[in-house]
Amino acid sequence: MSDDFELDTKDLERRMEGAMSSLRTEFASLRTGRASASMLEPVMVDAYGAMTPINQVGTVNVPEPRMVTVNVWDKGLVNKVEKAIRESGLGINPQMNGTIIMLPIPELNEERRKELTKVAAQYSENARVAIRNVRRDGMDQIKKAKADGMSEDDQKFWENEVQEMTNQHIKAVDEALEAKQAEIMQV
């Protein structure tokens, strides 16, 4: 019975990739002095009694390198969208023009750049924790199989597989963080 144990490494891999994907999304939302529609992705608006992503209440455009605009579809939500952007911590001061909210992207000063690198480091630490949680789940499955009679050699083999997968993903997180911090600090 115990010889039939097969750890679902594809599932563990998929879950670790999910943590990486989430990290990439969070990194895209960090502004680096250039306008990008993705920087508004984490902003949620209280629309119609539910927290809604900003791209579901209006059209987000980047008409020029240092400007993002949000064309809000429902006139009644313009103030809520403006408030959500103001309170998002992006450090952007929205300007209203009817149903269009203009977001001029200011140059980042040195202090703001350092703050953003700390935010990026926090995002990457969250991704590392998520990856380690997946690793723990895999190790728990192996321990359970060991208790059901798996051989010690098989246990070592699967533990090494899970650890190797974890190491690869942690390394990818570290490399992504390094690249993002370099991008943020670039003047």
PDB file of C-alpha atoms in Angstrom:
ATOM      1  CA  MET A   1       0.000   0.000   0.000  1.00  0.00           C
ATOM      2  CA  SER A   2       2.719   2.496   0.961  1.00  0.00           C
ATOM      3  CA  ASP A   3       4.671   1.856  -2.271  1.00  0.00           C
ATOM      4  CA  ASP A   4       1.826   3.469  -4.212  1.00  0.00           C
ATOM      5  CA  PHE A   5       2.403   6.899  -2.623  1.00  0.00           C
ATOM      6  CA  GLU A   6       2.736   9.564  -5.274  1.00  0.00           C
ATOM      7  CA  LEU A   7       3.063  13.159  -4.094  1.00  0.00           C
ATOM      8  CA  ASP A   8       1.090  15.540  -6.289  1.00  0.00           C
ATOM      9  CA  THR A   9       4.076  17.699  -7.220  1.00  0.00           C
ATOM     10  CA  LYS A  10       2.068  19.327 -10.034  1.00  0.00           C
ATOM     11  CA  ASP A  11      -0.387  20.693  -7.449  1.00  0.00           C
ATOM     12  CA  LEU A  12       2.436  21.979  -5.228  1.00  0.00           C
ATOM     13  CA  GLU A  13       4.124  23.537  -8.284  1.00  0.00           C
ATOM     14  CA  ARG A  14       0.857  25.181  -9.354  1.00  0.00           C
ATOM     15  CA  ARG A  15       0.302  26.647  -5.887  1.00  0.00           C
ATOM     16  CA  MET A  16       3.871  27.983  -5.710  1.00  0.00           C
ATOM     17  CA  GLU A  17       3.422  29.498  -9.182  1.00  0.00           C
ATOM     18  CA  GLY A  18       0.234  31.112  -7.880  1.00  0.00           C
ATOM     19  CA  ALA A  19       2.269  32.854  -5.185  1.00  0.00           C
ATOM     20  CA  MET A  20       4.718  34.043  -7.875  1.00  0.00           C
ATOM     21  CA  SER A  21       1.848  35.278 -10.055  1.00  0.00           C
ATOM     22  CA  SER A  22       0.384  37.182  -7.129  1.00  0.00           C
ATOM     23  CA  LEU A  23       3.799  38.750  -6.451  1.00  0.00           C
ATOM     24  CA  ARG A  24       4.105  39.860 -10.089  1.00  0.00           C
ATOM     25  CA  THR A  25       0.663  41.500  -9.864  1.00  0.00           C
ATOM     26  CA  GLU A  26       1.611  43.299  -6.651  1.00  0.00           C
ATOM     27  CA  PHE A  27       4.905  44.454  -8.193  1.00  0.00           C
ATOM     28  CA  ALA A  28       3.042  45.786 -11.236  1.00  0.00           C
ATOM     29  CA  SER A  29       0.957  47.951  -8.918  1.00  0.00           C
ATOM     30  CA  LEU A  30       4.064  49.625  -7.465  1.00  0.00           C
ATOM     31  CA  ARG A  31       4.724  52.788  -9.366  1.00  0.00           C
ATOM     32  CA  THR A  32       8.207  53.499 -10.579  1.00  0.00           C
ATOM     33  CA  GLY A  33       7.783  57.050 -11.827  1.00  0.00           C
ATOM     34  CA  ARG A  34       6.161  55.897 -15.084  1.00  0.00           C
ATOM     35  CA  ALA A  35       2.427  55.833 -15.672  1.00  0.00           C
ATOM     36  CA  SER A  36       0.900  52.381 -15.952  1.00  0.00           C
ATOM     37  CA  ALA A  37      -2.723  51.218 -15.887  1.00  0.00           C
ATOM     38  CA  SER A  38      -1.709  48.232 -13.735  1.00  0.00           C
ATOM     39  CA  MET A  39      -0.737  50.524 -10.852  1.00  0.00           C
ATOM     40  CA  LEU A  40      -4.466  50.963 -10.129  1.00  0.00           C
ATOM     41  CA  GLU A  41      -5.244  47.206 -10.052  1.00  0.00           C
ATOM     42  CA  PRO A  42      -5.158  46.864  -6.240  1.00  0.00           C
ATOM     43  CA  VAL A  43      -7.446  49.893  -5.786  1.00  0.00           C
ATOM     44  CA  MET A  44     -10.949  48.816  -4.767  1.00  0.00           C
ATOM     45  CA  VAL A  45     -13.987  51.121  -4.924  1.00  0.00           C
ATOM     46  CA  ASP A  46     -17.075  50.863  -2.710  1.00  0.00           C
ATOM     47  CA  ALA A  47     -19.552  50.625  -5.595  1.00  0.00           C
ATOM     48  CA  TYR A  48     -23.154  49.461  -5.265  1.00  0.00           C
ATOM     49  CA  GLY A  49     -22.524  48.076  -1.781  1.00  0.00           C
ATOM     50  CA  ALA A  50     -19.530  45.905  -2.732  1.00  0.00           C
ATOM     51  CA  MET A  51     -15.799  46.450  -3.015  1.00  0.00           C
ATOM     52  CA  THR A  52     -15.145  46.509  -6.770  1.00  0.00           C
ATOM     53  CA  PRO A  53     -11.878  46.747  -8.743  1.00  0.00           C
ATOM     54  CA  ILE A  54     -11.431  50.180 -10.281  1.00  0.00           C
ATOM     55  CA  ASN A  55     -11.327  48.760 -13.827  1.00  0.00           C
ATOM     56  CA  GLN A  56     -14.921  47.526 -13.355  1.00  0.00           C
ATOM     57  CA  VAL A  57     -16.329  51.001 -12.681  1.00  0.00           C
ATOM     58  CA  GLY A  58     -14.452  52.921 -15.370  1.00  0.00           C
ATOM     59  CA  THR A  59     -11.938  52.853 -18.200  1.00  0.00           C
ATOM     60  CA  VAL A  60      -8.293  53.211 -17.161  1.00  0.00           C
ATOM     61  CA  ASN A  61      -6.057  54.827 -19.811  1.00  0.00           C
ATOM     62  CA  VAL A  62      -2.474  56.054 -20.052  1.00  0.00           C
ATOM     63  CA  PRO A  63      -2.678  58.995 -22.511  1.00  0.00           C
ATOM     64  CA  GLU A  64       0.909  60.137 -21.843  1.00  0.00           C
ATOM     65  CA  PRO A  65       3.967  58.800 -19.990  1.00  0.00           C
ATOM     66  CA  ARG A  66       3.270  60.693 -16.753  1.00  0.00           C
ATOM     67  CA  MET A  67      -0.551  60.617 -16.701  1.00  0.00           C
ATOM     68  CA  VAL A  68      -3.208  57.990 -15.978  1.00  0.00           C
ATOM     69  CA  THR A  69      -6.885  58.756 -16.522  1.00  0.00           C
ATOM     70  CA  VAL A  70      -9.957  56.951 -15.215  1.00  0.00           C
ATOM     71  CA  ASN A  71     -13.169  57.595 -17.143  1.00  0.00           C
ATOM     72  CA  VAL A  72     -15.859  56.620 -14.612  1.00  0.00           C
ATOM     73  CA  TRP A  73     -18.984  55.199 -16.272  1.00  0.00           C
ATOM     74  CA  ASP A  74     -21.462  56.053 -13.495  1.00  0.00           C
ATOM     75  CA  LYS A  75     -21.454  59.751 -12.562  1.00  0.00           C
ATOM     76  CA  GLY A  76     -22.567  58.853  -9.025  1.00  0.00           C
ATOM     77  CA  LEU A  77     -19.355  56.890  -8.400  1.00  0.00           C
ATOM     78  CA  VAL A  78     -16.866  59.606  -9.417  1.00  0.00           C
ATOM     79  CA  ASN A  79     -16.341  60.830  -5.835  1.00  0.00           C
ATOM     80  CA  LYS A  80     -16.038  57.272  -4.482  1.00  0.00           C
ATOM     81  CA  VAL A  81     -13.414  56.389  -7.124  1.00  0.00           C
ATOM     82  CA  GLU A  82     -11.500  59.588  -6.377  1.00  0.00           C
ATOM     83  CA  LYS A  83     -11.610  58.833  -2.637  1.00  0.00           C
ATOM     84  CA  ALA A  84     -10.437  55.224  -3.186  1.00  0.00           C
ATOM     85  CA  ILE A  85      -7.445  56.441  -5.240  1.00  0.00           C
ATOM     86  CA  ARG A  86      -6.588  59.114  -2.664  1.00  0.00           C
ATOM     87  CA  GLU A  87      -6.686  56.552   0.192  1.00  0.00           C
ATOM     88  CA  SER A  88      -4.864  53.782  -1.702  1.00  0.00           C
ATOM     89  CA  GLY A  89      -1.413  54.840  -0.540  1.00  0.00           C
ATOM     90  CA  LEU A  90      -0.137  55.275  -4.112  1.00  0.00           C
ATOM     91  CA  GLY A  91       0.881  58.851  -3.329  1.00  0.00           C
ATOM     92  CA  ILE A  92      -1.112  60.253  -6.257  1.00  0.00           C
ATOM     93  CA  ASN A  93      -3.345  63.323  -6.044  1.00  0.00           C
ATOM     94  CA  PRO A  94      -6.392  62.806  -8.317  1.00  0.00           C
ATOM     95  CA  GLN A  95      -7.761  65.753 -10.305  1.00  0.00           C
ATOM     96  CA  MET A  96     -11.420  65.768 -11.320  1.00  0.00           C
ATOM     97  CA  ASN A  97     -12.724  66.783 -14.746  1.00  0.00           C
ATOM     98  CA  GLY A  98     -16.391  65.766 -14.933  1.00  0.00           C
ATOM     99  CA  THR A  99     -16.474  61.951 -15.025  1.00  0.00           C
ATOM    100  CA  ILE A 100     -12.764  61.784 -15.887  1.00  0.00           C
ATOM    101  CA  ILE A 101     -10.271  61.535 -13.045  1.00  0.00           C
ATOM    102  CA  MET A 102      -6.746  62.537 -14.053  1.00  0.00           C
ATOM    103  CA  LEU A 103      -3.804  61.140 -12.109  1.00  0.00           C
ATOM    104  CA  PRO A 104      -0.571  63.038 -12.803  1.00  0.00           C
ATOM    105  CA  ILE A 105       2.355  60.823 -11.839  1.00  0.00           C
ATOM    106  CA  PRO A 106       4.923  62.941  -9.991  1.00  0.00           C
ATOM    107  CA  GLU A 107       8.642  62.258 -10.085  1.00  0.00           C
ATOM    108  CA  LEU A 108       9.636  59.989  -7.243  1.00  0.00           C
ATOM    109  CA  ASN A 109      11.960  61.569  -4.705  1.00  0.00           C
ATOM    110  CA  GLU A 110      14.667  59.530  -2.988  1.00  0.00           C
ATOM    111  CA  GLU A 111      12.644  59.075   0.195  1.00  0.00           C
ATOM    112  CA  ARG A 112       9.575  57.789  -1.697  1.00  0.00           C
ATOM    113  CA  ARG A 113      11.778  55.405  -3.723  1.00  0.00           C
ATOM    114  CA  LYS A 114      13.151  53.909  -0.505  1.00  0.00           C
ATOM    115  CA  GLU A 115       9.614  53.531   0.883  1.00  0.00           C
ATOM    116  CA  LEU A 116       8.558  51.720  -2.292  1.00  0.00           C
ATOM    117  CA  THR A 117      11.534  49.331  -2.090  1.00  0.00           C
ATOM    118  CA  LYS A 118      10.397  48.462   1.455  1.00  0.00           C
ATOM    119  CA  VAL A 119       6.862  47.819   0.166  1.00  0.00           C
ATOM    120  CA  ALA A 120       8.323  45.595  -2.581  1.00  0.00           C
ATOM    121  CA  ALA A 121      10.340  43.713   0.059  1.00  0.00           C
ATOM    122  CA  GLN A 122       7.152  43.181   2.089  1.00  0.00           C
ATOM    123  CA  TYR A 123       5.312  41.838  -0.985  1.00  0.00           C
ATOM    124  CA  SER A 124       8.154  39.412  -1.675  1.00  0.00           C
ATOM    125  CA  GLU A 125       8.219  38.259   1.954  1.00  0.00           C
ATOM    126  CA  ASN A 126       4.493  37.500   1.701  1.00  0.00           C
ATOM    127  CA  ALA A 127       5.201  35.434  -1.431  1.00  0.00           C
ATOM    128  CA  ARG A 128       8.001  33.555   0.373  1.00  0.00           C
ATOM    129  CA  VAL A 129       5.631  32.769   3.258  1.00  0.00           C
ATOM    130  CA  ALA A 130       2.994  31.486   0.804  1.00  0.00           C
ATOM    131  CA  ILE A 131       5.598  29.260  -0.882  1.00  0.00           C
ATOM    132  CA  ARG A 132       6.783  27.929   2.489  1.00  0.00           C
ATOM    133  CA  ASN A 133       3.178  27.153   3.422  1.00  0.00           C
ATOM    134  CA  VAL A 134       2.845  25.065   0.252  1.00  0.00           C
ATOM    135  CA  ARG A 135       6.126  23.327   1.190  1.00  0.00           C
ATOM    136  CA  ARG A 136       4.744  22.577   4.658  1.00  0.00           C
ATOM    137  CA  ASP A 137       1.598  21.062   3.127  1.00  0.00           C
ATOM    138  CA  GLY A 138       3.749  18.814   0.936  1.00  0.00           C
ATOM    139  CA  MET A 139       5.915  17.755   3.884  1.00  0.00           C
ATOM    140  CA  ASP A 140       2.773  16.994   5.927  1.00  0.00           C
ATOM    141  CA  GLN A 141       1.538  14.688   3.155  1.00  0.00           C
ATOM    142  CA  ILE A 142       4.920  12.921   3.168  1.00  0.00           C
ATOM    143  CA  LYS A 143       4.846  12.528   6.989  1.00  0.00           C
ATOM    144  CA  LYS A 144       1.350  11.062   6.780  1.00  0.00           C
ATOM    145  CA  ALA A 145       2.510   8.564   4.133  1.00  0.00           C
ATOM    146  CA  LYS A 146       5.527   7.723   6.339  1.00  0.00           C
ATOM    147  CA  ALA A 147       3.145   6.971   9.204  1.00  0.00           C
ATOM    148  CA  ASP A 148       1.210   4.705   6.810  1.00  0.00           C
ATOM    149  CA  GLY A 149       4.377   2.712   6.169  1.00  0.00           C
ATOM    150  CA  MET A 150       6.370   4.523   3.462  1.00  0.00           C
ATOM    151  CA  SER A 151      10.041   3.576   3.377  1.00  0.00           C
ATOM    152  CA  GLU A 152      12.626   6.015   4.671  1.00  0.00           C
ATOM    153  CA  ASP A 153      14.309   6.198   1.258  1.00  0.00           C
ATOM    154  CA  ASP A 154      11.020   7.223  -0.366  1.00  0.00           C
ATOM    155  CA  GLN A 155      10.447   9.757   2.378  1.00  0.00           C
ATOM    156  CA  LYS A 156      13.892  11.320   1.769  1.00  0.00           C
ATOM    157  CA  PHE A 157      13.292  11.314  -2.012  1.00  0.00           C
ATOM    158  CA  TRP A 158       9.961  13.194  -1.739  1.00  0.00           C
ATOM    159  CA  GLU A 159      11.257  15.601   0.905  1.00  0.00           C
ATOM    160  CA  ASN A 160      14.175  16.470  -1.389  1.00  0.00           C
ATOM    161  CA  GLU A 161      11.767  16.976  -4.319  1.00  0.00           C
ATOM    162  CA  VAL A 162       9.605  19.382  -2.309  1.00  0.00           C
ATOM    163  CA  GLN A 163      12.623  21.226  -0.891  1.00  0.00           C
ATOM    164  CA  GLU A 164      14.175  21.618  -4.366  1.00  0.00           C
ATOM    165  CA  MET A 165      10.907  23.026  -5.730  1.00  0.00           C
ATOM    166  CA  THR A 166      10.715  25.425  -2.769  1.00  0.00           C
ATOM    167  CA  ASN A 167      14.314  26.575  -3.260  1.00  0.00           C
ATOM    168  CA  GLN A 168      13.671  27.314  -6.954  1.00  0.00           C
ATOM    169  CA  HIS A 169      10.609  29.415  -6.202  1.00  0.00           C
ATOM    170  CA  ILE A 170      12.235  31.303  -3.300  1.00  0.00           C
ATOM    171  CA  LYS A 171      15.172  32.079  -5.609  1.00  0.00           C
ATOM    172  CA  ALA A 172      12.734  33.363  -8.263  1.00  0.00           C
ATOM    173  CA  VAL A 173      11.085  35.614  -5.639  1.00  0.00           C
ATOM    174  CA  ASP A 174      14.484  37.005  -4.612  1.00  0.00           C
ATOM    175  CA  GLU A 175      15.441  37.675  -8.239  1.00  0.00           C
ATOM    176  CA  ALA A 176      12.106  39.399  -8.926  1.00  0.00           C
ATOM    177  CA  LEU A 177      12.563  41.563  -5.823  1.00  0.00           C
ATOM    178  CA  GLU A 178      16.087  42.526  -6.851  1.00  0.00           C
ATOM    179  CA  ALA A 179      14.896  43.521 -10.330  1.00  0.00           C
ATOM    180  CA  LYS A 180      11.947  45.527  -8.967  1.00  0.00           C
ATOM    181  CA  GLN A 181      14.084  47.363  -6.420  1.00  0.00           C
ATOM    182  CA  ALA A 182      16.598  48.246  -9.142  1.00  0.00           C
ATOM    183  CA  GLU A 183      13.723  49.525 -11.309  1.00  0.00           C
ATOM    184  CA  ILE A 184      12.332  51.630  -8.453  1.00  0.00           C
ATOM    185  CA  MET A 185      15.707  53.149  -7.532  1.00  0.00           C
ATOM    186  CA  GLN A 186      16.538  53.979 -11.162  1.00  0.00           C
ATOM    187  CA  VAL A 187      16.304  57.750 -11.642  1.00  0.00           C
TER     188      VAL A 187
END
